[in-house]
mmCIF file of C-alpha atoms and ligand atoms in Angstrom:
data_model
loop_
_atom_site.group_PDB
_atom_site.id
_atom_site.type_symbol
_atom_site.label_atom_id
_atom_site.label_comp_id
_atom_site.label_asym_id
_atom_site.label_seq_id
_atom_site.Cartn_x
_atom_site.Cartn_y
_atom_site.Cartn_z
ATOM 1 C CA MET A 1 -1.661 10.993 -15.921
ATOM 2 C CA ALA A 2 1.859 12.443 -15.241
ATOM 3 C CA ALA A 3 2.070 14.985 -12.735
ATOM 4 C CA LEU A 4 4.580 18.178 -12.753
ATOM 5 C CA PRO A 5 6.371 19.011 -9.520
ATOM 6 C CA ILE A 6 3.857 21.872 -8.742
ATOM 7 C CA GLY A 7 1.195 19.573 -8.789
ATOM 8 C CA LEU A 8 -0.324 20.497 -12.094
ATOM 9 C CA THR A 9 -0.816 17.780 -14.742
ATOM 10 C CA TYR A 10 0.558 18.155 -18.149
ATOM 11 C CA TRP A 11 -3.089 18.574 -19.413
ATOM 12 C CA ASP A 12 -3.300 21.447 -17.060
ATOM 13 C CA VAL A 13 -0.253 23.483 -18.146
ATOM 14 C CA GLY A 14 -1.410 22.685 -21.962
ATOM 15 C CA ARG A 15 -4.692 24.222 -21.111
ATOM 16 C CA LEU A 16 -3.074 27.248 -19.369
ATOM 17 C CA VAL A 17 -0.785 27.782 -22.122
ATOM 18 C CA ALA A 18 -3.481 27.800 -24.629
ATOM 19 C CA ILE A 19 -5.666 30.227 -22.848
ATOM 20 C CA VAL A 20 -2.702 32.462 -22.690
ATOM 21 C CA CYS A 21 -1.738 32.298 -26.074
ATOM 22 C CA LEU A 22 -4.628 32.195 -28.088
ATOM 23 C CA PRO A 23 -5.548 36.091 -27.895
ATOM 24 C CA LEU A 24 -2.126 36.952 -29.047
ATOM 25 C CA LEU A 25 -2.320 34.616 -32.016
ATOM 26 C CA LEU A 26 -5.833 36.206 -32.837
ATOM 27 C CA SER A 27 -4.524 39.871 -33.286
ATOM 28 C CA CYS A 28 -2.377 42.355 -32.072
ATOM 29 C CA CYS A 29 -4.633 45.346 -31.057
ATOM 30 C CA TYR A 30 -5.793 46.995 -27.756
ATOM 31 C CA VAL A 31 -8.469 44.237 -27.205
ATOM 32 C CA THR A 32 -5.658 41.590 -27.295
ATOM 33 C CA THR A 33 -3.915 43.478 -24.384
ATOM 34 C CA VAL A 34 -7.277 43.277 -22.412
ATOM 35 C CA LEU A 35 -7.413 39.693 -23.170
ATOM 36 C CA VAL A 36 -4.203 38.827 -21.976
ATOM 37 C CA CYS A 37 -4.826 40.915 -18.685
ATOM 38 C CA LEU A 38 -7.918 38.662 -18.242
ATOM 39 C CA SER A 39 -6.098 35.609 -18.907
ATOM 40 C CA VAL A 40 -3.182 36.200 -16.671
ATOM 41 C CA ILE A 41 -5.798 36.975 -13.890
ATOM 42 C CA TYR A 42 -7.511 33.735 -14.641
ATOM 43 C CA VAL A 43 -4.294 31.877 -14.370
ATOM 44 C CA ALA A 44 -3.580 33.260 -11.284
ATOM 45 C CA PHE A 45 -7.129 32.517 -9.711
ATOM 46 C CA PHE A 46 -6.394 29.034 -11.049
ATOM 47 C CA LEU A 47 -3.024 28.050 -9.452
ATOM 48 C CA TYR A 48 -4.346 29.995 -6.347
ATOM 49 C CA ARG A 49 -7.375 27.554 -6.103
ATOM 50 C CA LYS A 50 -5.251 24.471 -7.004
ATOM 51 C CA SER A 51 -2.813 25.230 -4.383
ATOM 52 C CA THR A 52 -5.706 25.780 -1.820
ATOM 53 C CA ILE A 53 -7.701 22.895 -1.929
ATOM 54 C CA LYS A 54 -8.204 21.930 1.677
ATOM 55 C CA ARG A 55 -7.528 18.325 3.045
ATOM 56 C CA ILE A 56 -8.985 16.847 6.024
ATOM 57 C CA PRO A 57 -6.459 16.343 8.981
ATOM 58 C CA ILE A 58 -5.417 12.694 8.378
ATOM 59 C CA SER A 59 -3.717 11.520 11.436
ATOM 60 C CA GLY A 60 -5.307 8.524 13.069
ATOM 61 C CA GLN A 61 -8.498 8.776 11.014
ATOM 62 C CA GLY A 62 -9.250 5.177 9.961
ATOM 63 C CA VAL A 63 -10.576 4.086 6.636
ATOM 64 C CA LEU A 64 -12.398 0.559 5.788
ATOM 65 C CA ILE A 65 -11.793 -0.568 2.249
ATOM 66 C CA THR A 66 -13.434 -3.879 0.772
ATOM 67 C CA GLY A 67 -11.733 -5.931 -1.944
ATOM 68 C CA CYS A 68 -8.303 -5.338 -1.367
ATOM 69 C CA ASP A 69 -6.776 -8.131 -3.131
ATOM 70 C CA THR A 70 -6.504 -6.575 -6.290
ATOM 71 C CA GLY A 71 -7.060 -3.676 -8.354
ATOM 72 C CA PHE A 72 -8.356 -0.476 -7.203
ATOM 73 C CA GLY A 73 -8.756 -1.598 -3.490
ATOM 74 C CA HIS A 74 -5.498 -2.830 -3.433
ATOM 75 C CA GLU A 75 -3.601 0.287 -4.670
ATOM 76 C CA PHE A 76 -5.997 2.736 -2.693
ATOM 77 C CA ALA A 77 -5.156 0.711 0.656
ATOM 78 C CA LYS A 78 -1.315 1.276 0.020
ATOM 79 C CA ARG A 79 -1.889 5.134 -1.082
ATOM 80 C CA LEU A 80 -3.860 6.004 2.376
ATOM 81 C CA ASP A 81 -1.328 3.916 4.262
ATOM 82 C CA SER A 82 1.446 6.244 2.699
ATOM 83 C CA LEU A 83 -0.727 9.259 3.683
ATOM 84 C CA GLY A 84 -0.986 8.227 7.141
ATOM 85 C CA PHE A 85 -4.405 6.629 7.472
ATOM 86 C CA THR A 86 -5.120 3.783 9.680
ATOM 87 C CA VAL A 87 -6.177 1.509 7.032
ATOM 88 C CA PHE A 88 -8.829 -1.594 7.207
ATOM 89 C CA ALA A 89 -7.943 -3.660 4.045
ATOM 90 C CA GLY A 90 -10.629 -6.148 3.710
ATOM 91 C CA CYS A 91 -9.477 -8.884 1.688
ATOM 92 C CA LEU A 92 -11.621 -11.928 0.285
ATOM 93 C CA SER A 93 -8.632 -14.209 1.165
ATOM 94 C CA GLU A 94 -5.965 -13.413 3.832
ATOM 95 C CA GLN A 95 -3.834 -15.758 1.818
ATOM 96 C CA SER A 96 -4.124 -14.147 -1.381
ATOM 97 C CA ASP A 97 -0.745 -12.436 -3.014
ATOM 98 C CA GLY A 98 -2.507 -9.088 -2.433
ATOM 99 C CA ALA A 99 -3.314 -9.557 1.236
ATOM 100 C CA LYS A 100 0.130 -10.826 1.781
ATOM 101 C CA ASN A 101 1.736 -8.107 0.069
ATOM 102 C CA LEU A 102 -0.079 -5.659 2.244
ATOM 103 C CA LYS A 103 0.774 -7.412 5.235
ATOM 104 C CA THR A 104 4.601 -6.220 4.638
ATOM 105 C CA SER A 105 3.561 -2.726 5.337
ATOM 106 C CA LYS A 106 6.066 -1.371 7.849
ATOM 107 C CA THR A 107 3.810 1.674 9.082
ATOM 108 C CA GLY A 108 1.894 -0.353 11.808
ATOM 109 C CA ARG A 109 -1.389 1.375 10.651
ATOM 110 C CA LEU A 110 -2.348 -1.047 8.006
ATOM 111 C CA HIS A 111 -4.399 -4.052 9.049
ATOM 112 C CA VAL A 112 -5.711 -6.916 6.837
ATOM 113 C CA LEU A 113 -9.012 -8.218 7.286
ATOM 114 C CA GLY A 114 -10.535 -11.375 6.031
ATOM 115 C CA LEU A 115 -13.658 -10.136 4.614
ATOM 116 C CA ASN A 116 -16.275 -11.836 2.447
ATOM 117 C CA ILE A 117 -18.654 -9.602 1.938
ATOM 118 C CA THR A 118 -21.440 -11.967 1.362
ATOM 119 C CA LYS A 119 -21.073 -13.581 4.914
ATOM 120 C CA ASP A 120 -22.778 -11.857 8.022
ATOM 121 C CA ASP A 121 -20.499 -13.280 10.438
ATOM 122 C CA GLU A 122 -17.167 -12.108 8.569
ATOM 123 C CA VAL A 123 -18.813 -8.386 8.164
ATOM 124 C CA LEU A 124 -19.758 -8.471 11.826
ATOM 125 C CA LYS A 125 -16.282 -9.558 13.028
ATOM 126 C CA ALA A 126 -14.920 -6.633 10.835
ATOM 127 C CA VAL A 127 -17.063 -4.203 12.764
ATOM 128 C CA THR A 128 -16.133 -5.856 15.956
ATOM 129 C CA TYR A 129 -12.301 -5.298 15.083
ATOM 130 C CA VAL A 130 -12.665 -1.735 13.786
ATOM 131 C CA THR A 131 -14.526 -0.782 16.609
ATOM 132 C CA LYS A 132 -11.731 -2.293 19.118
ATOM 133 C CA VAL A 133 -8.754 -0.628 17.611
ATOM 134 C CA HIS A 134 -10.894 2.636 17.774
ATOM 135 C CA GLU A 135 -11.412 2.451 21.359
ATOM 136 C CA LYS A 136 -7.705 1.714 21.910
ATOM 137 C CA SER A 137 -6.767 4.867 19.690
ATOM 138 C CA GLY A 138 -9.854 7.091 20.008
ATOM 139 C CA CYS A 139 -9.910 7.894 16.438
ATOM 140 C CA GLY A 140 -13.304 7.343 14.382
ATOM 141 C CA LEU A 141 -14.050 5.398 11.214
ATOM 142 C CA TRP A 142 -14.004 8.419 8.639
ATOM 143 C CA ALA A 143 -14.785 6.655 5.449
ATOM 144 C CA LEU A 144 -15.947 3.305 4.092
ATOM 145 C CA VAL A 145 -15.025 2.375 0.592
ATOM 146 C CA ASN A 146 -17.248 -0.298 -1.141
ATOM 147 C CA ASN A 147 -14.720 -1.450 -3.680
ATOM 148 C CA ALA A 148 -15.109 -5.405 -3.845
ATOM 149 C CA GLY A 149 -16.782 -6.568 -6.891
ATOM 150 C CA LEU A 150 -17.065 -9.466 -9.413
ATOM 151 C CA ASN A 151 -17.214 -9.091 -13.261
ATOM 152 C CA MET A 152 -19.353 -11.600 -15.630
ATOM 153 C CA LEU A 153 -19.891 -11.540 -19.110
ATOM 154 C CA GLY A 154 -22.345 -13.661 -21.378
ATOM 155 C CA ASP A 155 -25.688 -13.052 -23.285
ATOM 156 C CA ILE A 156 -28.672 -13.102 -21.278
ATOM 157 C CA GLU A 157 -30.222 -16.044 -22.913
ATOM 158 C CA LEU A 158 -26.837 -17.719 -22.093
ATOM 159 C CA CYS A 159 -26.234 -16.870 -18.546
ATOM 160 C CA THR A 160 -27.303 -19.132 -15.868
ATOM 161 C CA MET A 161 -29.499 -18.016 -12.894
ATOM 162 C CA GLU A 162 -26.741 -19.208 -10.619
ATOM 163 C CA MET A 163 -24.606 -16.487 -12.349
ATOM 164 C CA PHE A 164 -27.071 -13.730 -11.834
ATOM 165 C CA TYR A 165 -27.683 -14.632 -8.354
ATOM 166 C CA LYS A 166 -23.933 -15.180 -7.650
ATOM 167 C CA ILE A 167 -22.953 -11.543 -9.105
ATOM 168 C CA SER A 168 -25.617 -9.966 -7.094
ATOM 169 C CA GLU A 169 -24.615 -11.507 -3.786
ATOM 170 C CA VAL A 170 -21.374 -9.705 -4.033
ATOM 171 C CA ASN A 171 -21.713 -6.646 -6.162
ATOM 172 C CA MET A 172 -25.203 -5.551 -4.787
ATOM 173 C CA TYR A 173 -26.165 -7.316 -1.595
ATOM 174 C CA GLY A 174 -22.401 -7.463 -0.485
ATOM 175 C CA MET A 175 -22.344 -3.513 -0.722
ATOM 176 C CA VAL A 176 -25.684 -3.117 1.102
ATOM 177 C CA ARG A 177 -24.626 -5.462 3.858
ATOM 178 C CA VAL A 178 -21.378 -3.883 4.583
ATOM 179 C CA THR A 179 -22.777 -0.299 4.278
ATOM 180 C CA LYS A 180 -25.628 -1.078 6.942
ATOM 181 C CA ALA A 181 -23.102 -2.677 9.256
ATOM 182 C CA PHE A 182 -20.399 0.305 9.231
ATOM 183 C CA LEU A 183 -23.008 3.180 9.158
ATOM 184 C CA PRO A 184 -23.327 3.728 12.988
ATOM 185 C CA LEU A 185 -19.575 4.288 12.911
ATOM 186 C CA ILE A 186 -19.747 6.693 9.858
ATOM 187 C CA ARG A 187 -22.399 8.491 11.241
ATOM 188 C CA LYS A 188 -20.516 9.469 14.483
ATOM 189 C CA SER A 189 -17.449 10.700 12.496
ATOM 190 C CA LYS A 190 -20.043 12.457 9.982
ATOM 191 C CA GLY A 191 -17.705 10.761 7.373
ATOM 192 C CA ARG A 192 -18.146 9.509 4.029
ATOM 193 C CA ILE A 193 -19.289 6.420 2.146
ATOM 194 C CA LEU A 194 -17.540 5.929 -1.225
ATOM 195 C CA ASN A 195 -18.806 3.254 -3.566
ATOM 196 C CA THR A 196 -16.918 2.238 -6.797
ATOM 197 C CA THR A 197 -19.579 1.591 -9.461
ATOM 198 C CA SER A 198 -19.020 1.593 -13.169
ATOM 199 C CA VAL A 199 -19.730 3.425 -16.415
ATOM 200 C CA LYS A 200 -21.747 0.224 -16.635
ATOM 201 C CA GLY A 201 -24.073 1.588 -14.028
ATOM 202 C CA ARG A 202 -25.350 4.295 -16.578
ATOM 203 C CA LEU A 203 -24.546 2.643 -19.804
ATOM 204 C CA CYS A 204 -26.351 -0.923 -21.028
ATOM 205 C CA LEU A 205 -24.010 -2.882 -23.449
ATOM 206 C CA PRO A 206 -24.825 -6.284 -24.813
ATOM 207 C CA LYS A 207 -23.686 -9.301 -22.847
ATOM 208 C CA ASN A 208 -23.525 -7.161 -19.773
ATOM 209 C CA ALA A 209 -26.808 -7.860 -18.104
ATOM 210 C CA ALA A 210 -25.571 -9.600 -15.055
ATOM 211 C CA TYR A 211 -22.971 -7.106 -14.166
ATOM 212 C CA GLY A 212 -24.860 -4.148 -15.511
ATOM 213 C CA ILE A 213 -28.226 -4.783 -13.295
ATOM 214 C CA THR A 214 -25.769 -4.751 -9.841
ATOM 215 C CA LYS A 215 -24.082 -1.673 -11.165
ATOM 216 C CA PHE A 216 -27.327 0.141 -11.844
ATOM 217 C CA GLY A 217 -28.775 -1.060 -8.645
ATOM 218 C CA GLY A 218 -25.699 0.320 -6.624
ATOM 219 C CA GLU A 219 -26.164 3.638 -8.396
ATOM 220 C CA ALA A 220 -29.928 3.686 -7.051
ATOM 221 C CA PHE A 221 -28.710 2.431 -3.522
ATOM 222 C CA SER A 222 -26.032 5.185 -3.345
ATOM 223 C CA ASP A 223 -28.565 7.957 -4.464
ATOM 224 C CA VAL A 224 -30.785 6.897 -1.886
ATOM 225 C CA LEU A 225 -28.339 6.685 0.948
ATOM 226 C CA ARG A 226 -26.958 10.169 -0.128
ATOM 227 C CA LEU A 227 -30.654 11.626 0.569
ATOM 228 C CA GLU A 228 -31.063 9.579 3.755
ATOM 229 C CA MET A 229 -27.691 10.614 4.941
ATOM 230 C CA LEU A 230 -28.047 14.395 4.493
ATOM 231 C CA LYS A 231 -29.437 14.889 7.973
ATOM 232 C CA PHE A 232 -26.560 13.278 9.684
ATOM 233 C CA GLY A 233 -23.922 15.151 7.489
ATOM 234 C CA VAL A 234 -22.543 11.868 5.976
ATOM 235 C CA ARG A 235 -21.551 12.352 2.307
ATOM 236 C CA VAL A 236 -22.036 9.661 -0.345
ATOM 237 C CA ILE A 237 -19.815 9.632 -3.714
ATOM 238 C CA VAL A 238 -19.664 7.331 -6.593
ATOM 239 C CA ILE A 239 -16.670 6.753 -8.691
ATOM 240 C CA GLU A 240 -17.426 5.509 -12.139
ATOM 241 C CA PRO A 241 -14.337 3.837 -13.610
ATOM 242 C CA GLY A 242 -14.277 3.191 -17.398
ATOM 243 C CA ASN A 243 -12.180 0.872 -19.382
ATOM 244 C CA TYR A 244 -9.781 -0.652 -16.734
ATOM 245 C CA GLY A 245 -10.248 -4.210 -16.911
ATOM 246 C CA GLY A 246 -6.626 -4.912 -17.898
ATOM 247 C CA ALA A 247 -5.192 -3.364 -14.792
ATOM 248 C CA THR A 248 -7.782 -4.149 -11.938
ATOM 249 C CA GLY A 249 -6.984 -7.664 -12.138
ATOM 250 C CA MET A 250 -10.370 -8.491 -13.523
ATOM 251 C CA LEU A 251 -8.716 -10.212 -16.501
ATOM 252 C CA ASN A 252 -5.653 -11.746 -15.047
ATOM 253 C CA GLU A 253 -4.928 -15.363 -15.153
ATOM 254 C CA GLN A 254 -7.119 -16.440 -11.983
ATOM 255 C CA SER A 255 -10.086 -14.233 -13.202
ATOM 256 C CA LEU A 256 -9.801 -15.732 -16.912
ATOM 257 C CA LYS A 257 -10.210 -18.969 -15.156
ATOM 258 C CA ALA A 258 -13.123 -18.160 -13.387
ATOM 259 C CA ILE A 259 -14.685 -16.888 -16.672
ATOM 260 C CA LYS A 260 -13.803 -19.863 -18.616
ATOM 261 C CA ARG A 261 -15.532 -21.909 -15.623
ATOM 262 C CA ASP A 262 -18.675 -19.735 -16.397
ATOM 263 C CA PHE A 263 -18.617 -20.331 -19.763
ATOM 264 C CA ASN A 264 -18.164 -23.725 -19.296
ATOM 265 C CA ALA A 265 -21.365 -23.864 -17.142
ATOM 266 C CA MET A 266 -23.087 -22.017 -19.759
ATOM 267 C CA ALA A 267 -22.198 -24.209 -22.516
ATOM 268 C CA GLU A 268 -23.371 -27.287 -20.639
ATOM 269 C CA LYS A 269 -26.776 -25.713 -19.437
ATOM 270 C CA VAL A 270 -28.006 -24.240 -22.478
ATOM 271 C CA SER A 271 -31.111 -25.525 -24.039
ATOM 272 C CA ALA A 272 -31.001 -27.353 -27.123
ATOM 273 C CA GLU A 273 -33.067 -24.489 -29.083
ATOM 274 C CA VAL A 274 -30.678 -21.864 -27.799
ATOM 275 C CA GLN A 275 -27.442 -24.024 -28.890
ATOM 276 C CA GLU A 276 -28.847 -24.252 -32.301
ATOM 277 C CA VAL A 277 -29.683 -20.504 -32.723
ATOM 278 C CA TYR A 278 -26.643 -19.054 -31.087
ATOM 279 C CA ASN A 279 -24.204 -22.167 -32.241
ATOM 280 C CA ALA A 280 -23.725 -21.292 -28.505
ATOM 281 C CA LYS A 281 -20.381 -23.491 -27.845
ATOM 282 C CA GLN A 282 -18.487 -21.976 -30.755
ATOM 283 C CA TYR A 283 -19.920 -18.635 -29.585
ATOM 284 C CA LEU A 284 -18.649 -18.735 -26.052
ATOM 285 C CA GLU A 285 -15.386 -20.037 -27.343
ATOM 286 C CA ASP A 286 -14.936 -17.302 -29.720
ATOM 287 C CA LEU A 287 -16.094 -14.931 -26.862
ATOM 288 C CA TYR A 288 -13.443 -16.198 -24.571
ATOM 289 C CA LYS A 289 -10.670 -15.543 -26.988
ATOM 290 C CA ALA A 290 -12.001 -12.060 -27.509
ATOM 291 C CA VAL A 291 -11.926 -11.609 -23.627
ATOM 292 C CA CYS A 292 -8.441 -12.835 -23.435
ATOM 293 C CA GLY A 293 -7.108 -10.320 -26.184
ATOM 294 C CA SER A 294 -9.086 -7.400 -24.580
ATOM 295 C CA SER A 295 -6.862 -6.723 -21.731
ATOM 296 C CA ASN A 296 -4.127 -5.065 -24.032
ATOM 297 C CA SER A 297 -6.762 -2.550 -25.072
ATOM 298 C CA THR A 298 -7.909 -1.156 -21.976
ATOM 299 C CA TYR A 299 -6.356 1.734 -19.981
ATOM 300 C CA PRO A 300 -3.152 0.609 -18.365
ATOM 301 C CA GLY A 301 -2.864 2.058 -15.051
ATOM 302 C CA LEU A 302 -4.833 2.465 -12.142
ATOM 303 C CA LYS A 303 -3.496 6.014 -10.948
ATOM 304 C CA PRO A 304 -6.725 8.264 -12.475
ATOM 305 C CA VAL A 305 -9.060 6.220 -10.255
ATOM 306 C CA VAL A 306 -7.018 5.916 -7.241
ATOM 307 C CA ASP A 307 -6.532 9.614 -7.408
ATOM 308 C CA ALA A 308 -9.917 10.566 -7.591
ATOM 309 C CA MET A 309 -10.728 8.195 -4.770
ATOM 310 C CA GLU A 310 -8.099 9.974 -2.854
ATOM 311 C CA ASP A 311 -9.819 13.451 -3.689
ATOM 312 C CA ALA A 312 -13.267 11.919 -2.451
ATOM 313 C CA VAL A 313 -11.794 10.855 0.885
ATOM 314 C CA VAL A 314 -9.523 13.621 1.826
ATOM 315 C CA SER A 315 -10.667 17.211 0.373
ATOM 316 C CA THR A 316 -12.542 19.072 2.883
ATOM 317 C CA HIS A 317 -15.152 20.549 0.181
ATOM 318 C CA LEU A 318 -16.247 17.895 -2.292
ATOM 319 C CA ASN A 319 -16.263 20.493 -4.952
ATOM 320 C CA ILE A 320 -17.340 18.894 -8.173
ATOM 321 C CA ASP A 321 -15.495 21.492 -10.266
ATOM 322 C CA ILE A 322 -12.022 20.521 -8.457
ATOM 323 C CA LEU A 323 -12.942 16.933 -8.289
ATOM 324 C CA LEU A 324 -13.862 16.836 -12.312
ATOM 325 C CA MET A 325 -10.303 17.994 -13.077
ATOM 326 C CA GLU A 326 -8.868 14.661 -12.089
ATOM 327 C CA ALA A 327 -11.050 12.873 -15.035
ATOM 328 C CA THR A 328 -9.880 11.161 -17.767
ATOM 329 C CA PRO A 329 -11.528 10.194 -21.002
ATOM 330 C CA SER A 330 -11.623 6.535 -19.800
ATOM 331 C CA MET A 331 -13.162 7.308 -16.545
ATOM 332 C CA MET A 332 -16.395 9.117 -15.393
ATOM 333 C CA TYR A 333 -16.020 10.583 -12.195
ATOM 334 C CA ILE A 334 -19.032 11.702 -10.426
ATOM 335 C CA ALA A 335 -19.351 13.433 -6.974
ATOM 336 C CA LEU A 336 -23.059 13.473 -5.591
ATOM 337 C CA LEU A 337 -23.106 16.668 -3.791
ATOM 338 C CA HIS A 338 -25.485 17.652 -0.793
ATOM 339 C CA ASP A 339 -25.900 21.151 -1.925
HETATM 340 C C1 NAG B 401 -17.638 -16.468 0.181
HETATM 341 O O1 NAG B 401 -18.833 -16.666 0.887
HETATM 342 C C2 NAG B 401 -19.662 -17.462 -0.050
HETATM 343 C C3 NAG B 401 -21.018 -17.603 0.593
HETATM 344 O O2 NAG B 401 -21.627 -16.774 1.481
HETATM 345 C C4 NAG B 401 -19.058 -18.623 -0.638
HETATM 346 O O3 NAG B 401 -19.584 -19.145 -1.542
HETATM 347 C C5 NAG B 401 -17.753 -18.175 -1.213
HETATM 348 O O4 NAG B 401 -16.804 -19.317 -1.751
HETATM 349 C C6 NAG B 401 -16.786 -17.552 -0.351
HETATM 350 N N1 NAG B 401 -15.525 -17.015 -1.118
HETATM 351 C C7 NAG B 401 -14.315 -17.285 -0.593
HETATM 352 C C8 NAG B 401 -13.287 -17.053 -1.388
HETATM 353 O O5 NAG B 401 -14.182 -17.750 0.455
HETATM 354 C C1 NAG B 402 -0.992 -8.643 -24.856
HETATM 355 O O1 NAG B 402 0.249 -8.223 -24.437
HETATM 356 C C2 NAG B 402 0.786 -9.022 -23.775
HETATM 357 C C3 NAG B 402 2.113 -8.234 -23.514
HETATM 358 O O2 NAG B 402 2.388 -7.170 -23.861
HETATM 359 C C4 NAG B 402 1.391 -10.208 -24.926
HETATM 360 O O3 NAG B 402 2.283 -11.180 -24.352
HETATM 361 C C5 NAG B 402 -0.062 -10.801 -25.395
HETATM 362 O O4 NAG B 402 0.378 -11.689 -26.514
HETATM 363 C C6 NAG B 402 -0.768 -9.773 -25.795
HETATM 364 N N1 NAG B 402 -2.063 -10.402 -26.010
HETATM 365 C C7 NAG B 402 -2.754 -10.086 -27.173
HETATM 366 C C8 NAG B 402 -4.046 -10.955 -27.392
HETATM 367 O O5 NAG B 402 -2.536 -9.314 -27.899
HETATM 368 C C1 NAG B 403 -23.994 2.632 -5.656
HETATM 369 C C2 NAG B 403 -22.862 1.971 -5.619
HETATM 370 O O1 NAG B 403 -21.760 2.449 -6.153
HETATM 371 N N1 NAG B 403 -22.413 0.637 -5.466
HETATM 372 C C3 NAG B 403 -21.392 0.128 -5.530
HETATM 373 C C4 NAG B 403 -20.857 -0.054 -4.359
HETATM 374 O O2 NAG B 403 -19.793 -0.934 -4.259
HETATM 375 C C5 NAG B 403 -20.460 -2.236 -4.543
HETATM 376 C C6 NAG B 403 -19.437 -3.349 -3.837
HETATM 377 O O3 NAG B 403 -18.124 -2.750 -4.076
HETATM 378 C C7 NAG B 403 -20.619 -2.205 -5.785
HETATM 379 O O4 NAG B 403 -20.677 -3.651 -6.726
HETATM 380 C C8 NAG B 403 -21.791 -1.360 -6.118
HETATM 381 O O5 NAG B 403 -22.185 -1.563 -7.176
#
């Protein structure tokens, strides 16, 4: 959403204008005068509150983000780098275009790490690296952003068991592995853990079982973690983006190739009975075409989600009211609060 120089979005301004004008339109009597006064007071309070959202002191604080090759992770790494954070950008491959692009940062604070979150040794190596940097600079690790994730599509009767295992290994167990490994550092800083899930962590849609169960699992994991971390002063936040597939890279050329590969494997392994009932091969071909076409119908940018991620990492008080102002219709943004 476009922002005006004073830090308000057009939506904010529209709402304020409506609040001020409505009483005037209704009638012109004594009651109107009172309502206008009240409105002006409300507007003043609103502006005051907007201008006093407190931010943590950023200088030197570290944030580790997984899945920075593309999408939200990539954009968020750049955003935090520009704000002054020390950023540890975990990339599935250090040779990816995204990783190479991040390495061109001139701030000297952006570290690109090869981090396949399904591998114990790579996660351990990342912990050692982050610890070493912090011993040198003396700052803590303020936040862990679990963002890396895979998408998968297909009816339950068509998806192979390998597909169910593979996506859980990344989206669910990968997050558990990374979180467990970095918790000692986060506990020390009384910091934050941010998890990117999806609206599909709350809503069930056909053809989304393999993906959906990992996101429901992620929601459960985050909520339990939130309760267990209360006593350590660590906050746990989930962000649930909606229809952003086109902008995240989930539907780029490479991802479409992976989907095609999955669909070919599905068509090959499907039983004769299921092939007949679903006309599976044709069905998957049509589904693939629909997926290719769908990237144009998703939200075109990443900014609303990256703004929400920034709020979750940077705001001193996670006030659900303030954070919700950044929500858009295509995104649900839920901050799980302690109190
Ligand atoms: C990540 O690790 C898994 C095994 O844990 C492996 O199957 C996969 O190919 C790796 N991905 C990349 C891009 O190296
Ligand atoms: C989606 O948009 C792109 C670029 O605007 C266009 O080239 C492509 O044909 C569109 N795809 C579909 C299926 O409409
Ligand atoms: C609970 C939660 O939000 N889990 C998500 C955290 O991040 C992982 C990995 O990026 C997601 O796949 C989980 O669903």
